Short mmCIF file of C-alpha atoms and ligand atoms in Angstrom, two decimals:
data_model
loop_
_atom_site.label_atom_id
_atom_site.label_comp_id
_atom_site.label_asym_id
_atom_site.label_seq_id
_atom_site.Cartn_x
_atom_site.Cartn_y
_atom_site.Cartn_z
CA MET Q 1 54.33 33.31 -103.19
CA PRO Q 2 56.34 33.22 -106.35
CA ALA Q 3 58.34 30.14 -106.90
CA ASP Q 4 61.27 32.04 -108.10
CA HIS Q 5 61.91 33.79 -104.69
CA GLY Q 6 64.32 31.45 -102.71
CA LEU Q 7 64.08 27.77 -102.80
CA ALA Q 8 60.99 26.04 -104.30
CA ALA Q 9 58.93 23.36 -102.68
CA VAL Q 10 59.24 20.16 -104.71
CA LEU Q 11 56.81 17.22 -104.54
CA CYS Q 12 58.77 14.11 -103.67
CA GLY Q 13 56.28 11.75 -102.12
CA ILE Q 14 52.57 11.01 -101.93
CA GLY Q 15 50.32 8.67 -99.99
CA THR Q 16 46.65 8.19 -99.14
CA TRP Q 17 44.32 6.24 -96.85
CA LEU Q 18 40.67 5.62 -96.83
CA PRO Q 19 38.66 4.05 -94.02
CA PRO Q 20 37.61 0.51 -95.33
CA ARG Q 21 33.81 0.92 -94.80
CA VAL Q 22 32.11 1.87 -98.16
CA VAL Q 23 28.69 3.46 -97.97
CA THR Q 24 26.78 3.24 -101.25
CA ASN Q 25 23.81 5.50 -102.38
CA ASP Q 26 21.59 2.52 -101.86
CA ASP Q 27 22.86 2.12 -98.37
CA LEU Q 28 21.75 5.70 -97.66
CA ALA Q 29 18.39 5.15 -99.48
CA GLN Q 30 17.64 2.42 -97.05
CA ARG Q 31 17.40 4.88 -94.19
CA LEU Q 32 16.77 8.32 -95.84
CA GLU Q 33 14.38 9.67 -98.30
CA THR Q 34 16.75 9.63 -101.31
CA THR Q 35 17.68 7.42 -104.15
CA ASP Q 36 20.88 6.25 -105.91
CA GLU Q 37 19.56 7.94 -109.08
CA TRP Q 38 18.97 11.37 -107.40
CA ILE Q 39 22.45 11.34 -105.80
CA ARG Q 40 24.23 10.16 -109.13
CA THR Q 41 22.46 12.68 -111.39
CA ARG Q 42 22.82 15.71 -109.07
CA THR Q 43 26.31 14.97 -107.77
CA GLY Q 44 27.99 12.23 -109.69
CA ILE Q 45 28.77 10.36 -106.42
CA ARG Q 46 28.19 6.67 -106.25
CA GLU Q 47 29.75 5.82 -102.83
CA ARG Q 48 31.96 7.32 -100.05
CA ARG Q 49 34.05 5.88 -97.25
CA VAL Q 50 33.02 6.44 -93.58
CA ILE Q 51 35.03 5.84 -90.43
CA ASP Q 52 34.28 2.97 -87.95
CA PRO Q 53 33.91 3.54 -84.24
CA GLY Q 54 37.35 3.94 -82.67
CA MET Q 55 38.69 5.95 -85.65
CA SER Q 56 39.27 9.57 -85.79
CA THR Q 57 40.96 12.18 -88.03
CA SER Q 58 44.38 11.26 -86.64
CA THR Q 59 43.88 7.63 -87.61
CA LEU Q 60 43.64 8.51 -91.21
CA ALA Q 61 46.30 11.17 -91.06
CA VAL Q 62 48.80 8.74 -89.68
CA GLU Q 63 48.09 6.09 -92.28
CA ALA Q 64 48.33 8.52 -95.18
CA GLY Q 65 51.40 10.30 -93.63
CA ALA Q 66 53.26 7.03 -93.25
CA ARG Q 67 52.62 6.05 -96.94
CA ALA Q 68 53.73 9.61 -98.07
CA LEU Q 69 56.94 9.28 -96.12
CA LYS Q 70 57.56 5.83 -97.53
CA SER Q 71 56.89 7.13 -101.06
CA SER Q 72 59.45 9.95 -100.45
CA GLY Q 73 62.11 7.33 -99.54
CA SER Q 74 62.96 9.04 -96.16
CA THR Q 75 61.27 9.69 -92.82
CA ASP Q 76 63.41 12.76 -92.44
CA VAL Q 77 61.12 15.82 -92.17
CA ASP Q 78 61.41 19.10 -90.22
CA LEU Q 79 57.84 20.31 -90.32
CA VAL Q 80 54.39 18.50 -90.15
CA ILE Q 81 51.20 20.46 -91.36
CA VAL Q 82 47.77 18.80 -90.93
CA ALA Q 83 45.06 20.44 -92.88
CA THR Q 84 41.76 19.64 -91.26
CA THR Q 85 38.42 21.07 -90.06
CA THR Q 86 37.56 17.93 -88.04
CA PRO Q 87 40.59 17.69 -85.51
CA ASP Q 88 40.51 14.95 -82.95
CA HIS Q 89 39.80 17.51 -80.31
CA PRO Q 90 39.00 21.39 -80.19
CA CYS Q 91 42.24 21.56 -78.11
CA PRO Q 92 45.17 20.55 -78.67
CA SER Q 93 45.76 20.55 -82.43
CA THR Q 94 46.00 17.04 -84.10
CA ALA Q 95 49.38 17.51 -85.84
CA PRO Q 96 51.65 16.95 -82.88
CA GLU Q 97 49.94 13.70 -82.02
CA VAL Q 98 50.10 12.64 -85.73
CA ALA Q 99 53.77 13.59 -85.80
CA HIS Q 100 54.52 11.66 -82.57
CA ARG Q 101 52.67 8.55 -83.98
CA LEU Q 102 54.82 8.76 -87.18
CA GLY Q 103 57.97 8.78 -85.06
CA LEU Q 104 58.47 12.41 -85.43
CA THR Q 105 58.24 13.59 -81.83
CA GLY Q 106 60.01 16.96 -81.47
CA VAL Q 107 59.38 18.09 -85.08
CA PRO Q 108 57.29 21.36 -85.42
CA ALA Q 109 53.62 20.46 -86.12
CA PHE Q 110 50.53 22.49 -86.54
CA ASP Q 111 46.96 22.20 -87.80
CA LEU Q 112 45.70 24.39 -90.59
CA ASN Q 113 41.95 24.99 -90.99
CA ALA Q 114 40.83 26.26 -94.43
CA VAL Q 115 38.24 23.56 -94.81
CA CYS Q 116 38.15 22.26 -98.36
CA ALA Q 117 40.86 24.72 -99.50
CA GLY Q 118 42.87 23.62 -96.58
CA PHE Q 119 45.29 21.34 -98.54
CA VAL Q 120 46.30 24.06 -101.13
CA TYR Q 121 46.66 26.59 -98.12
CA ALA Q 122 48.88 24.02 -96.47
CA LEU Q 123 51.00 23.50 -99.52
CA ALA Q 124 51.38 27.32 -99.78
CA SER Q 125 52.40 27.45 -96.12
CA ALA Q 126 54.88 24.63 -96.48
CA ALA Q 127 56.40 26.33 -99.67
CA GLY Q 128 56.65 29.60 -97.59
CA HIS Q 129 58.67 27.70 -94.86
CA ILE Q 130 60.98 26.19 -97.47
CA ALA Q 131 61.45 29.49 -99.29
CA ALA Q 132 62.26 31.23 -95.96
CA GLY Q 133 64.73 28.51 -94.97
CA SER Q 134 62.86 27.48 -91.87
CA ALA Q 135 62.15 23.92 -93.20
CA THR Q 136 63.78 21.74 -95.77
CA ARG Q 137 61.35 18.70 -95.91
CA VAL Q 138 57.80 19.03 -95.02
CA LEU Q 139 54.96 16.58 -94.54
CA VAL Q 140 51.61 18.04 -95.57
CA ILE Q 141 48.59 15.96 -94.67
CA GLY Q 142 44.95 16.62 -95.55
CA ALA Q 143 42.67 14.64 -93.32
CA ASP Q 144 39.00 14.94 -92.50
CA THR Q 145 36.34 12.84 -90.88
CA PHE Q 146 33.64 15.30 -92.00
CA THR Q 147 30.89 12.71 -91.65
CA THR Q 148 31.37 13.26 -87.77
CA VAL Q 149 29.85 16.75 -88.04
CA LEU Q 150 26.93 15.87 -90.46
CA ASN Q 151 23.27 15.60 -89.17
CA PRO Q 152 22.69 11.90 -90.00
CA GLU Q 153 19.23 12.84 -90.99
CA ASP Q 154 20.23 15.59 -93.57
CA ARG Q 155 19.92 13.70 -96.91
CA THR Q 156 21.72 16.42 -98.77
CA THR Q 157 24.99 16.59 -96.83
CA VAL Q 158 25.10 12.96 -95.97
CA ALA Q 159 25.03 12.17 -99.69
CA ILE Q 160 28.08 14.54 -100.49
CA PHE Q 161 30.61 14.02 -97.87
CA GLY Q 162 32.96 11.20 -97.00
CA ASP Q 163 36.06 10.65 -94.81
CA GLY Q 164 39.62 10.19 -96.14
CA ALA Q 165 43.26 11.47 -95.90
CA GLY Q 166 45.98 12.18 -98.41
CA ALA Q 167 49.57 13.42 -97.80
CA VAL Q 168 52.57 14.64 -99.61
CA VAL Q 169 56.27 15.26 -98.84
CA LEU Q 170 57.79 18.51 -100.14
CA ARG Q 171 61.51 19.04 -100.20
CA ALA Q 172 63.69 22.18 -100.95
CA GLY Q 173 64.62 22.31 -104.60
CA THR Q 174 64.62 24.74 -107.49
CA ALA Q 175 61.65 26.25 -109.34
CA ASP Q 176 62.71 24.65 -112.74
CA GLU Q 177 62.60 20.95 -111.37
CA PRO Q 178 59.66 18.65 -112.09
CA GLY Q 179 57.45 18.72 -108.93
CA ALA Q 180 58.28 22.20 -108.03
CA LEU Q 181 54.99 23.97 -106.77
CA GLY Q 182 53.98 27.47 -107.52
CA PRO Q 183 53.12 30.11 -108.04
CA PHE Q 184 50.08 30.17 -105.74
CA ASP Q 185 46.71 32.07 -105.76
CA LEU Q 186 44.89 32.15 -102.49
CA GLY Q 187 41.64 34.11 -101.52
CA SER Q 188 38.77 34.34 -99.15
CA ASP Q 189 35.45 36.04 -98.77
CA GLY Q 190 34.17 35.94 -95.10
CA SER Q 191 31.00 37.79 -96.09
CA HIS Q 192 29.56 34.39 -97.06
CA SER Q 193 30.73 32.57 -93.89
CA ASP Q 194 27.27 31.44 -93.19
CA LEU Q 195 26.68 29.40 -96.47
CA LEU Q 196 28.67 26.40 -95.09
CA ILE Q 197 28.88 26.39 -91.24
CA VAL Q 198 28.77 24.39 -88.08
CA PRO Q 199 27.29 27.17 -85.88
CA ALA Q 200 28.04 25.64 -82.47
CA GLY Q 201 31.17 24.32 -80.65
CA GLY Q 202 33.19 27.52 -81.02
CA SER Q 203 33.74 30.49 -78.77
CA GLN Q 204 30.79 32.60 -80.36
CA GLN Q 205 28.19 29.93 -79.36
CA ARG Q 206 29.93 29.22 -75.99
CA GLY Q 207 30.23 32.88 -75.22
CA SER Q 208 26.67 33.69 -76.09
CA GLY Q 209 25.21 32.61 -72.80
CA LEU Q 210 22.30 31.16 -74.68
CA PRO Q 211 21.16 27.56 -74.49
CA LEU Q 212 22.62 25.33 -77.28
CA ASP Q 213 20.38 24.55 -80.18
CA PRO Q 214 21.10 20.93 -80.84
CA ALA Q 215 20.74 21.51 -84.62
CA ASP Q 216 23.74 23.87 -84.44
CA VAL Q 217 26.22 21.23 -83.69
CA HIS Q 218 25.86 19.88 -87.18
CA PHE Q 219 27.11 21.24 -90.48
CA GLN Q 220 24.64 23.38 -92.42
CA MET Q 221 24.93 24.13 -96.11
CA ASP Q 222 23.02 26.46 -98.54
CA GLY Q 223 23.60 24.18 -101.53
CA GLN Q 224 22.86 26.43 -104.64
CA PRO Q 225 24.86 29.58 -103.72
CA VAL Q 226 27.65 27.30 -102.62
CA PHE Q 227 27.56 25.55 -106.07
CA ARG Q 228 27.69 28.95 -107.97
CA ASN Q 229 30.55 30.16 -105.81
CA ALA Q 230 32.54 26.93 -106.24
CA VAL Q 231 32.35 27.26 -109.94
CA THR Q 232 33.12 30.96 -110.09
CA ARG Q 233 35.98 31.03 -107.46
CA MET Q 234 37.81 27.91 -108.89
CA SER Q 235 37.44 29.19 -112.38
CA GLU Q 236 38.75 32.83 -111.45
CA SER Q 237 41.55 31.37 -109.31
CA ALA Q 238 42.60 28.88 -111.96
CA GLY Q 239 42.92 31.86 -114.52
CA LYS Q 240 44.95 33.86 -111.98
CA VAL Q 241 47.45 31.13 -111.26
CA LEU Q 242 47.91 30.44 -114.93
CA GLN Q 243 48.64 34.03 -115.54
CA ARG Q 244 51.18 34.14 -112.75
CA ALA Q 245 52.87 30.90 -113.96
CA GLY Q 246 52.97 32.28 -117.52
CA TRP Q 247 51.16 29.02 -118.73
CA ARG Q 248 48.31 29.21 -121.25
CA ILE Q 249 45.14 27.09 -120.71
CA GLU Q 250 46.09 24.85 -123.52
CA ASP Q 251 49.46 24.20 -121.75
CA VAL Q 252 47.67 22.24 -118.86
CA ASP Q 253 47.39 18.56 -119.29
CA ARG Q 254 45.30 17.91 -116.27
CA PHE Q 255 43.07 19.95 -113.88
CA ALA Q 256 42.81 18.59 -110.42
CA CYS Q 257 39.84 20.56 -109.05
CA HIS Q 258 38.39 20.09 -105.50
CA GLN Q 259 36.10 16.97 -105.78
CA ALA Q 260 32.73 18.28 -104.38
CA ASN Q 261 30.25 17.52 -107.19
CA ALA Q 262 30.74 16.18 -110.73
CA ARG Q 263 28.47 18.96 -111.96
CA ILE Q 264 30.67 21.68 -110.41
CA LEU Q 265 33.66 20.00 -112.21
CA SER Q 266 31.82 20.19 -115.55
CA ALA Q 267 30.77 23.79 -115.05
CA VAL Q 268 34.42 24.76 -114.24
CA ALA Q 269 35.56 22.90 -117.36
CA ARG Q 270 32.93 24.90 -119.40
CA ASN Q 271 34.04 28.19 -117.86
CA LEU Q 272 37.70 27.48 -118.71
CA GLU Q 273 36.75 26.12 -122.13
CA VAL Q 274 38.63 22.84 -121.58
CA ASP Q 275 37.36 19.29 -122.52
CA GLU Q 276 36.32 17.37 -119.50
CA ASP Q 277 38.80 14.54 -120.34
CA ARG Q 278 41.49 16.84 -119.01
CA LEU Q 279 39.95 16.78 -115.50
CA VAL Q 280 40.91 14.21 -113.11
CA VAL Q 281 37.80 12.70 -111.19
CA ASN Q 282 37.22 10.42 -108.24
CA VAL Q 283 34.32 12.18 -106.68
CA ASP Q 284 32.20 9.14 -107.74
CA ARG Q 285 34.20 6.93 -105.44
CA VAL Q 286 34.89 9.08 -102.39
CA GLY Q 287 32.52 12.07 -102.46
CA ASN Q 288 33.73 15.35 -100.96
CA THR Q 289 36.53 14.52 -98.49
CA VAL Q 290 37.26 18.10 -97.62
CA ALA Q 291 41.04 18.69 -97.04
CA ALA Q 292 41.85 15.23 -98.28
CA SER Q 293 40.23 15.73 -101.71
CA ILE Q 294 43.18 17.33 -103.67
CA PRO Q 295 45.85 14.69 -102.55
CA LEU Q 296 43.40 11.88 -103.01
CA VAL Q 297 42.52 12.86 -106.53
CA LEU Q 298 46.00 13.42 -107.53
CA ALA Q 299 47.20 10.07 -106.14
CA ASP Q 300 44.27 8.16 -107.67
CA ALA Q 301 44.92 9.74 -111.13
CA ALA Q 302 48.63 8.98 -110.80
CA ALA Q 303 47.99 5.48 -109.89
CA ALA Q 304 45.61 5.12 -112.81
CA GLY Q 305 48.05 6.43 -115.25
CA ASP Q 306 45.77 9.48 -115.96
CA ILE Q 307 48.55 11.76 -114.59
CA VAL Q 308 52.12 10.85 -115.77
CA PRO Q 309 55.45 12.42 -115.17
CA GLY Q 310 55.82 15.54 -117.27
CA HIS Q 311 52.14 16.40 -117.23
CA ARG Q 312 51.44 20.05 -116.45
CA VAL Q 313 49.00 19.92 -113.62
CA LEU Q 314 46.76 22.81 -112.26
CA VAL Q 315 45.39 22.25 -108.82
CA THR Q 316 42.32 24.32 -107.68
CA SER Q 317 40.24 24.17 -104.55
CA PHE Q 318 37.31 25.88 -102.86
CA GLY Q 319 35.52 25.59 -99.66
CA ALA Q 320 33.79 27.00 -96.60
CA GLY Q 321 35.07 30.43 -95.35
CA LEU Q 322 34.60 31.06 -98.25
CA GLY Q 323 38.23 30.14 -99.09
CA TRP Q 324 39.98 29.08 -102.25
CA GLY Q 325 43.42 28.40 -103.66
CA SER Q 326 45.26 27.23 -106.74
CA THR Q 327 48.85 26.16 -107.83
CA VAL Q 328 50.61 24.48 -110.64
CA LEU Q 329 53.26 21.91 -110.95
CA ILE Q 330 54.85 19.59 -113.50
CA TRP Q 331 54.22 16.06 -112.32
CA PRO Q 332 57.52 14.44 -111.26
CA GLU Q 333 58.59 10.80 -111.10
CA LEU Q 334 57.25 9.39 -107.85
CA GLU Q 335 56.90 6.14 -106.06
CA LEU Q 336 53.24 5.97 -105.19
CA GLY Q 337 52.65 5.25 -101.51
N1 COA D 401 17.94 12.99 -102.30
C1 COA D 401 16.77 13.38 -102.74
N2 COA D 401 16.25 14.64 -102.73
C2 COA D 401 17.22 15.53 -102.30
C3 COA D 401 18.43 15.23 -101.69
C4 COA D 401 18.75 13.84 -101.75
N3 COA D 401 20.02 13.28 -101.27
N4 COA D 401 19.06 16.26 -101.32
C5 COA D 401 18.24 17.35 -101.59
N5 COA D 401 17.10 16.95 -102.09
C6 COA D 401 15.97 17.70 -102.53
C7 COA D 401 15.78 18.90 -101.93
O1 COA D 401 15.19 18.82 -100.63
C8 COA D 401 14.89 19.67 -102.78
O2 COA D 401 13.61 19.26 -102.61
P1 COA D 401 12.42 20.30 -102.70
O3 COA D 401 12.44 20.87 -104.09
O4 COA D 401 11.25 19.52 -102.39
O5 COA D 401 12.69 21.46 -101.70
C9 COA D 401 15.25 19.28 -104.14
O6 COA D 401 16.07 17.96 -104.00
C10 COA D 401 16.20 20.06 -105.07
O7 COA D 401 17.15 20.71 -104.17
P2 COA D 401 18.11 21.66 -104.72
O8 COA D 401 18.98 22.17 -103.60
O9 COA D 401 17.44 22.60 -105.76
O10 COA D 401 19.14 20.67 -105.59
P3 COA D 401 20.35 20.98 -106.31
O11 COA D 401 20.23 20.58 -107.77
O12 COA D 401 20.85 22.37 -106.15
O13 COA D 401 21.40 19.96 -105.71
C11 COA D 401 23.19 20.01 -104.17
C12 COA D 401 21.69 20.05 -104.35
C13 COA D 401 23.46 20.13 -102.70
C14 COA D 401 23.65 18.59 -104.73
C15 COA D 401 23.89 21.07 -104.95
O14 COA D 401 23.26 22.41 -104.68
C16 COA D 401 25.32 21.17 -104.68
O15 COA D 401 26.03 20.29 -105.00
N6 COA D 401 25.84 22.32 -104.02
C17 COA D 401 27.15 22.44 -103.72
C18 COA D 401 27.56 21.70 -102.51
C19 COA D 401 28.97 21.52 -102.26
O16 COA D 401 29.77 21.38 -103.14
N7 COA D 401 29.43 21.76 -100.93
C20 COA D 401 30.69 21.64 -100.57
C21 COA D 401 31.55 22.87 -101.10
S1 COA D 401 33.25 22.62 -100.78
#
């Protein structure tokens, strides 16, 4: 979706929300066979946030969405997209309820499931609506409570994932403005769909007629091939989007990669031959927050002054599916929500 076809989608608001409960590595080590040292050295993660009883994905999405609207200076939007893999219910989608609770009843609203690549897919979808003239201001929310699909006894996945939400507002503008998104690179490879999967709960398992295996209701991950694919796919996608944008690697001030594992980030930096100080990182504090990962790391970096207006930022993400996606923007002046 080249940014020079029709109107561009311009970032004009950003907001995030994390559930207050912090779970440290030492907390996990009290009930699982793991250590703070193992988790820190293998993943770079020190702590993550986990929802309390009574919260769900919509709780997080509404909080982040409200902050993004406030940051944009207006509650006027004509499309709401919620990127999530952990909707409040299998049916209906979560976005209409989120829109309603934000005072946006009547506005078109839909969920988008592309797992950890979901936020970049949602940005591309919003940009397409803006380019086509079917929307002029879009609220894009990435929200996941992935801890709700983990096996609480699985020390590997419990150590990696956390809950959270981040949101942006995109408005119609021109491709040469700061904040204009694009071009995009998106891709998928369903031949590896079994590497990261919740086997049960969908039509395949329900239609099988077979008794439910309780283990299949939980997320299952084959860590090492996922690690290799994450590094390769994000590196390749970053290269493609740079080529499409006409940017050189040295033009990029900050790389905002999906926050899954600090060692994955280091390997991507090595592949791209860039210094790690050009990466923005918050995986140590939030773990892998799935669709919330990209807006959370962008907002955290902006709040810390690590991303400043005028910075050329490359965003790249990867997740189950497999799916991946990248885009670029020049960071605009923003009120942080
Ligand atoms: N604490 C202690 N030991 C653990 C552990 C934990 N939290 N999790 C796994 N281990 C153990 C394994 O059981 C294994 O033990 P074994 O040798 O006795 O079988 C050992 O550590 C080594 O496991 P391995 O899988 O080789 O470790 P690794 O270095 O590949 O790290 C991951 C495991 C999961 C951290 C790593 O593969 C990874 O990050 N993969 C990508 C995951 C990801 O990003 N997913 C989301 C993509 S969007």
